[in-house]
Amino acid sequence: MGPAIVDSFRKLDPRIMFRNPVMFVTLVGAVLTTVSIFTSSPGPAGQGFVIQLAIWLWFTVLFANFAEAMAEGRGKAQADSLRKARRDTMARRIHNGVETLVAASQLDKDDLVVCEAGDVIPSDGEVIDGIASVDEAAITGESAPVIRESGGDRSAVTGGTKVISDRIVIRITAEKGNTFLDRMISMVEGARRQKTPNEIALTILLSALTLIFLLVAVTLKPFGAYAGVDFSIPVLIALLVCLIPTTIGGLLSAIGISGIDRLIRRNVMATSGRAVEAAGDVDVLLLDKTGTITIGNRMASAFTPAPGVTEHQLADAAQLASLADETPEGRSIVVLAKEKFNIRARELAEPHAVFVPFTAQTRMSGVDFLAEDGSAGKGGGAPAATTVRSIRKGAADSVKAYVQSNGGEFPDEVSKAVEAASRAGRTPLVVAERRRVLGVVELKDVVKGGIKERFAQLRKMGIRTVMITGDNPLTAAAIAAEAGVDDFMAQATPEDKLRRIRLEQAEGHLVAMTGDGTNDAPALAQADVGVAMNTGTQAAREAGNMVDLDSNPTKLIEIVEIGKQLLMTRGSLTTFSIANDVAKYFAIIPALLMATFPAIVPLNVMHLASPQSAILSAVIFNALIIIALIPLALRGVQYRPLGAVAVLQRNLLIFGLGGLILPFLGIKAIDMAIVALGLV
Amino acid sequence: MSNVDWFSFALYVGLVALITRPLGLYLVQVLDANGKTFLDPVVRPLELLTYRLMGVDHNEEYDWKRYTMAMLLVSAVSCVFTYAILRLQHVLPLNPQGLPALGEALAFNTAVSFTTNTNWQSYVGESTMSYFSQMVALTLQNFMSAAVGIAIAAALVRGIAWQSGEALGNFWVDLVRIAYYLLLPVCVVFAVFLVSQGVPQNFRPYDTARLVEPIRLADGTSVETQSIAQGPVASQVAIKMLGTNGGGFYNTNAAHPYENPTPLSNFVQMLSIFAIGSALTYYLGRITRNPGHGWAVWAAMMVMFVAAVVVCGAAESRGNPLHQALGLAVADGNMEGKEVRFGIFASSLFAVITTSASCGAVNAMHDSFTALGGLVPLFMIELGEVVIGGVGAGLYGMLVFVILAVFIAGLMVGRTPEYLGKKIGAYDVKMAMLSLLVLCGSILGFTAWASASEWGTAGLNNSGPHGFSEMLYAYSSATGNNGSAFAGLTATPANGDIRYNLTLGLAMLIGRFLMIVPILALAGSLVRKKVAPPSPGTFPVSGATFVVLLVGCVLLVGALNFLPALALGPIVEHFLNLQGRMY
């Protein structure tokens, strides 16, 4: 709070104020009123009235500056901690095989540096050799280290993060002074903040309104001369300041800054305010299935035994075959068997059990039990010479081949079960013991809890969701139906994604997507809002216009909501500001004319005590309402996922009707207060 | 207001609603270069011949700049043409009364006035204009300026609806088709109807009638005869109403028994003022493929209209408290300045209609209305004449408010504001606000100048707030291209001071062209934009919420600016009246 107060005075600099025409006019008004304290002859009530007017006009300007300073202040603390991470580290630059120590700020793009355990990575880059675990807490706040390695989708490293094991060679990809950390700092500080398109349009509207009211106030002087009323300059300035939209004018930049701030606090870095605004406009979301719509992995969901086999037997065999299988799918089979038949997980460490891992050739995994004495069992085949039991699970065609090679048969019922599972969007695994097929284990994608409701809300807001998956169309359709997305793309390649985005955009839609791999980069760049995962490649992070430090694809939905909230707050406060004028007219116009035309007293509907108290009350209300609305500007108006009509009606009622009525009450209350205090 | 008043009012609104759709559908055909109408067999060859004579390629479409240039060219040429005729009136034919040429300032004022569809008249028709001037200079301009207004509105609607890149249509084709298929045929029928009601259509010299009872003047001379003006009245009155021009053949305009003889002619004239403006809202809905939107705009207009009529009618029927206190009042209200054959309500209704639309014809003297009753017409003009409005002008004026309403409130639904799928950007807001700024600047600026100078106050008929209303009304009327006068203001004084005529002329030019150019620029900007398909998240531009929003925007953004000025005029006057003071 303290620094914000200091800042609000610092921001009185006319060169800064000039960027905000509404508040600049208020500033000029405050100066002129102050001057007129000394130049004009004191009226019957003395100069006390003009002095108080001047004070409140200055407060109006300061309150607006304070709002902006408050909004900026919230980012400042974060910027300071980021700066600590940037403090000048030394880099070990390799040039022609010779290692030299240089300051990190001296690094050029394409320089090669080496980092070992304990080193702070000097700048953004790409790992070109080695693998290391990196602590990225400085930017993500997440203390668990992450793996960074050359090649693949996890090669990007960020300056300011720390290597905690091993050694990597990094090719620097950022220009001097334009690292991710630099951008992040300037973003949170609101420095170099450029006005967004909607903000520019709104500023034009507000400036034009200011100009119109300036005309109104200026022409009132000659009108008064005709009518025999001498309007004093301070009174006309008071009228002007009350009429121009100071409420929204004073809070506009605070709204913009706090919108970005809200993103930052959710660990999303936007490269521009424009992107945040575009997020509010998005009406198509391209969502990756895995991680966004479904929990990362498939889970076992049902056992379908073959004829002559009980479900219990199948579960038992499947569990045995999966005991050593550390993949999530394997573990889920163990869990399902335990849940359904209370089959306890048995230790597989016994020497006679041999785990057979999955290979690309066999496309099966399983377990072999050796005879306890190690002697030959009953079965035939090379490894089976010593096995007593051999269980396999795998894709239907592989298991079929395995069973048939052992002289067994693949029952029709099982084929049908396999087919049915595929059609339902599940992945069937067949379990067999040598020549005997035991049945089918179905694995299915698990849709995240609550996601369907989320999509329904999005649909109400007019946002369409498209699921992207590498699955075949059958599986994709089943999951799409379960998750309640509007559309899906099956067997999608990165090129398909890009094509889809272009198609949607050609139809006039605005598209948002998330991505992490290098092959996502073109689509991220093409999308109106491209959110790159922080774990992704440098290419992806460069291509998108936002980076999610938590690498959580579901966050796209929150980003859209923040964008909408930003626009809503602006619109609502503009409506409120303009609606306020009605009450202010009713306060000031009778006050202006009462002395010359006492007949106009009935127009003083609020029964304000005197012309002076009426004018002062309006000006005070006008100043205080800025302070009162700062929390709303920083927090944003309440967001609800409703259709446009419902949102409009709600906000019109609160901010339109409220904006009409509230100032009547407020001005009356202030009038009573200042009369009671004997200020006029 | 009596039951009969309410009935006639309901009948009026009902009939306006009834003609909106069929006339709107006809407009769709007229404003489509390849549209089909039942007049095609007769008019189409004539239309094509006109293009050939003008050297216009009627298949070519113009971008907004070319469209604007063509519009400005037509306006400039016809303005100069009118000026020339008025200056040369004395040597031109059809001048049975031998009227002299007009002075420079008056000719300028009149030429501008008729070119801009204002029809402010700083002269007395029957003693200033020859039949030739009335027919050729003024009536021609009535057609031209009305057609220009409709064409501009069509261009803006196309800008909103089309995604053609640049093209807004062909100005010449629009102009010719509006005149040939819409204005001329309707006016022929309308004029015949007016003649049937007793409106003259001749070239005779003025009749001289012997007074039943001679009038003895103060200086002792006795007046025994009266000169009764004649002329081709019906043909001019038809277009003056249909094209919302409003320039009367005679000085007292539609109050004159020859211009508006019967209650029926009065009713039909009122209907014709709103006809095209109302139908254009249907055109809007049709072309944008959102009929609900067209009706929502119409409903917003009508809400304001009905409210205005009720306020004005109530104020007039309540009458003047001073007269009532003295026992002088007519039982049913304020009859001062009103024709007995129309009565109070039909006069109030006419006053609101003529100022809602930028017509400006009057059948009663607005100057003689009560303070509140007179406030209403003044207020309607200052709204920007967006309640039905002048032909074309009303729609494009209203669309500016639609865009502002959509922009301000559109943000509230959490998206970049879009109007019928087109995003409203900084440039569009700039152009919309520019047109509002022009309106407000001209009205307040010129009034301020006049009220602070001797030439300004010298022309006033009344003192105090009422005198102020006269000035405010004059510049509002000129800027708004309305043309009605509060009467009482003398714009062409005997001392030859030209400043009223010049400033009013300037106000008319500013109010017309500085308004149209930003609007065409807006059309040019909109037509380049892609349309985003509608979804539940799209801002709704139809339905009751939108109507409320639009009315609120017009009142808050458009009218609040004039409240201080109105307070010094009619509002103060009203309260002083209540206290027993009159001006």
Coordinates of C-alpha atoms in Angstrom, one line a residue, chain A residues 198 200-202 204-205 208-209 211-213 215-216 219-220 222-223 226-227 280-281 459-462 505 507-510 564 567-568 571-572 574-575 578-579 581-582 585 589 593 597 599-600 602-603 643-645 647-649 651-652, chain B residues 404 407-409 411-417 423 425-426 429-430 433 437 440-441 444 447-448 451-452 457 460 463-464 467-468 471 530-533 535-540 545 549 556 560-561 563-565 567-568 571-572 575-576 579:
Chain A
N198 CA -10.3 -3.3 -27.1
I200 CA -7.7 1.3 -27.6
A201 CA -11.3 1.4 -28.9
L202 CA -12.6 2.0 -25.4
I204 CA -11.3 6.4 -28.1
L205 CA -14.9 6.2 -26.9
A208 CA -14.8 11.4 -27.4
L209 CA -17.2 11.5 -24.5
L211 CA -14.6 16.0 -25.6
I212 CA -18.3 16.2 -25.8
F213 CA -18.7 17.0 -22.2
L215 CA -18.0 21.2 -25.2
V216 CA -21.0 21.1 -22.8
T219 CA -20.6 26.4 -24.0
L220 CA -22.4 26.8 -20.7
P222 CA -21.9 31.9 -22.9
F223 CA -25.3 30.3 -22.3
Y226 CA -27.3 35.1 -22.0
A227 CA -29.4 34.0 -19.1
G280 CA -12.0 -14.0 -24.1
D281 CA -13.0 -14.1 -27.7
R459 CA -21.1 -24.8 -24.7
K460 CA -23.5 -22.4 -22.9
M461 CA -21.0 -19.7 -23.3
G462 CA -20.8 -20.4 -27.0
Q505 CA -10.5 -19.5 -38.7
E507 CA -15.2 -19.7 -40.9
G508 CA -14.7 -16.8 -38.6
H509 CA -13.9 -18.7 -35.4
L510 CA -11.1 -17.9 -32.9
K564 CA -13.7 -12.9 -20.6
L567 CA -13.6 -7.7 -21.0
M568 CA -16.6 -7.9 -18.8
G571 CA -17.7 -3.1 -20.1
S572 CA -19.5 -3.2 -16.8
T574 CA -18.0 1.8 -18.5
T575 CA -21.8 1.2 -18.3
I578 CA -22.0 6.5 -18.0
A579 CA -25.1 5.7 -16.1
D581 CA -24.1 10.9 -15.1
V582 CA -27.9 11.0 -14.7
Y585 CA -26.9 16.1 -13.5
I589 CA -27.9 21.5 -12.7
L593 CA -29.3 27.6 -11.6
F597 CA -33.9 30.9 -11.0
A599 CA -38.2 28.4 -9.4
I600 CA -36.1 25.5 -10.4
P602 CA -38.3 21.2 -7.5
L603 CA -35.7 19.8 -9.9
G643 CA -25.1 -17.6 -22.3
A644 CA -24.6 -14.0 -23.6
V645 CA -28.2 -13.0 -23.0
V647 CA -24.8 -12.4 -18.7
L648 CA -25.9 -9.2 -20.4
Q649 CA -29.2 -9.0 -18.5
N651 CA -24.7 -7.1 -15.8
L652 CA -27.1 -4.5 -17.2
Chain B
L404 CA -22.0 2.2 -29.6
F407 CA -19.6 -1.8 -28.1
I408 CA -20.2 -0.7 -24.5
A409 CA -22.5 -3.5 -23.5
L411 CA -17.8 -5.9 -23.6
M412 CA -20.1 -6.9 -20.7
V413 CA -20.7 -10.4 -22.2
G414 CA -17.0 -11.0 -22.1
R415 CA -16.1 -10.8 -25.8
T416 CA -14.7 -8.3 -28.2
P417 CA -17.9 -6.5 -29.1
K423 CA -16.0 -7.2 -34.6
G425 CA -12.7 -2.1 -33.6
A426 CA -11.1 1.2 -32.7
V429 CA -15.8 3.5 -32.6
K430 CA -13.9 6.5 -33.8
M433 CA -18.2 9.0 -32.0
L437 CA -19.3 14.9 -31.8
C440 CA -23.2 18.1 -30.5
G441 CA -20.4 20.5 -31.5
L444 CA -23.9 23.8 -28.8
T447 CA -25.9 28.4 -30.1
A448 CA -23.2 29.6 -27.8
S451 CA -26.4 33.6 -27.5
A452 CA -23.3 35.6 -26.7
T457 CA -30.1 38.0 -29.6
L460 CA -35.2 36.7 -31.1
S463 CA -36.8 37.2 -24.1
G464 CA -35.5 35.0 -21.3
G467 CA -35.6 33.3 -26.4
F468 CA -32.8 30.9 -25.6
M471 CA -31.8 29.9 -30.8
K530 CA -15.3 -11.3 -41.7
V531 CA -18.5 -12.4 -40.1
A532 CA -18.1 -14.8 -37.1
P533 CA -20.9 -17.3 -37.0
S535 CA -23.3 -18.9 -31.0
P536 CA -24.9 -18.8 -27.6
G537 CA -22.0 -16.5 -26.6
T538 CA -22.8 -14.0 -29.3
F539 CA -24.2 -10.6 -28.2
P540 CA -27.9 -10.6 -29.0
T545 CA -33.0 -6.7 -23.6
L549 CA -30.1 -1.3 -24.1
L556 CA -27.5 8.4 -22.1
L560 CA -27.5 13.8 -21.8
N561 CA -25.1 16.3 -23.4
L563 CA -29.4 18.6 -20.6
P564 CA -27.6 21.7 -19.3
A565 CA -28.7 23.7 -22.4
A567 CA -32.2 23.3 -18.5
L568 CA -31.5 26.9 -19.4
I571 CA -36.9 23.4 -18.3
V572 CA -36.3 26.7 -16.5
F575 CA -40.7 26.0 -13.7
L576 CA -41.1 29.7 -14.1
Q579 CA -44.7 30.2 -10.7

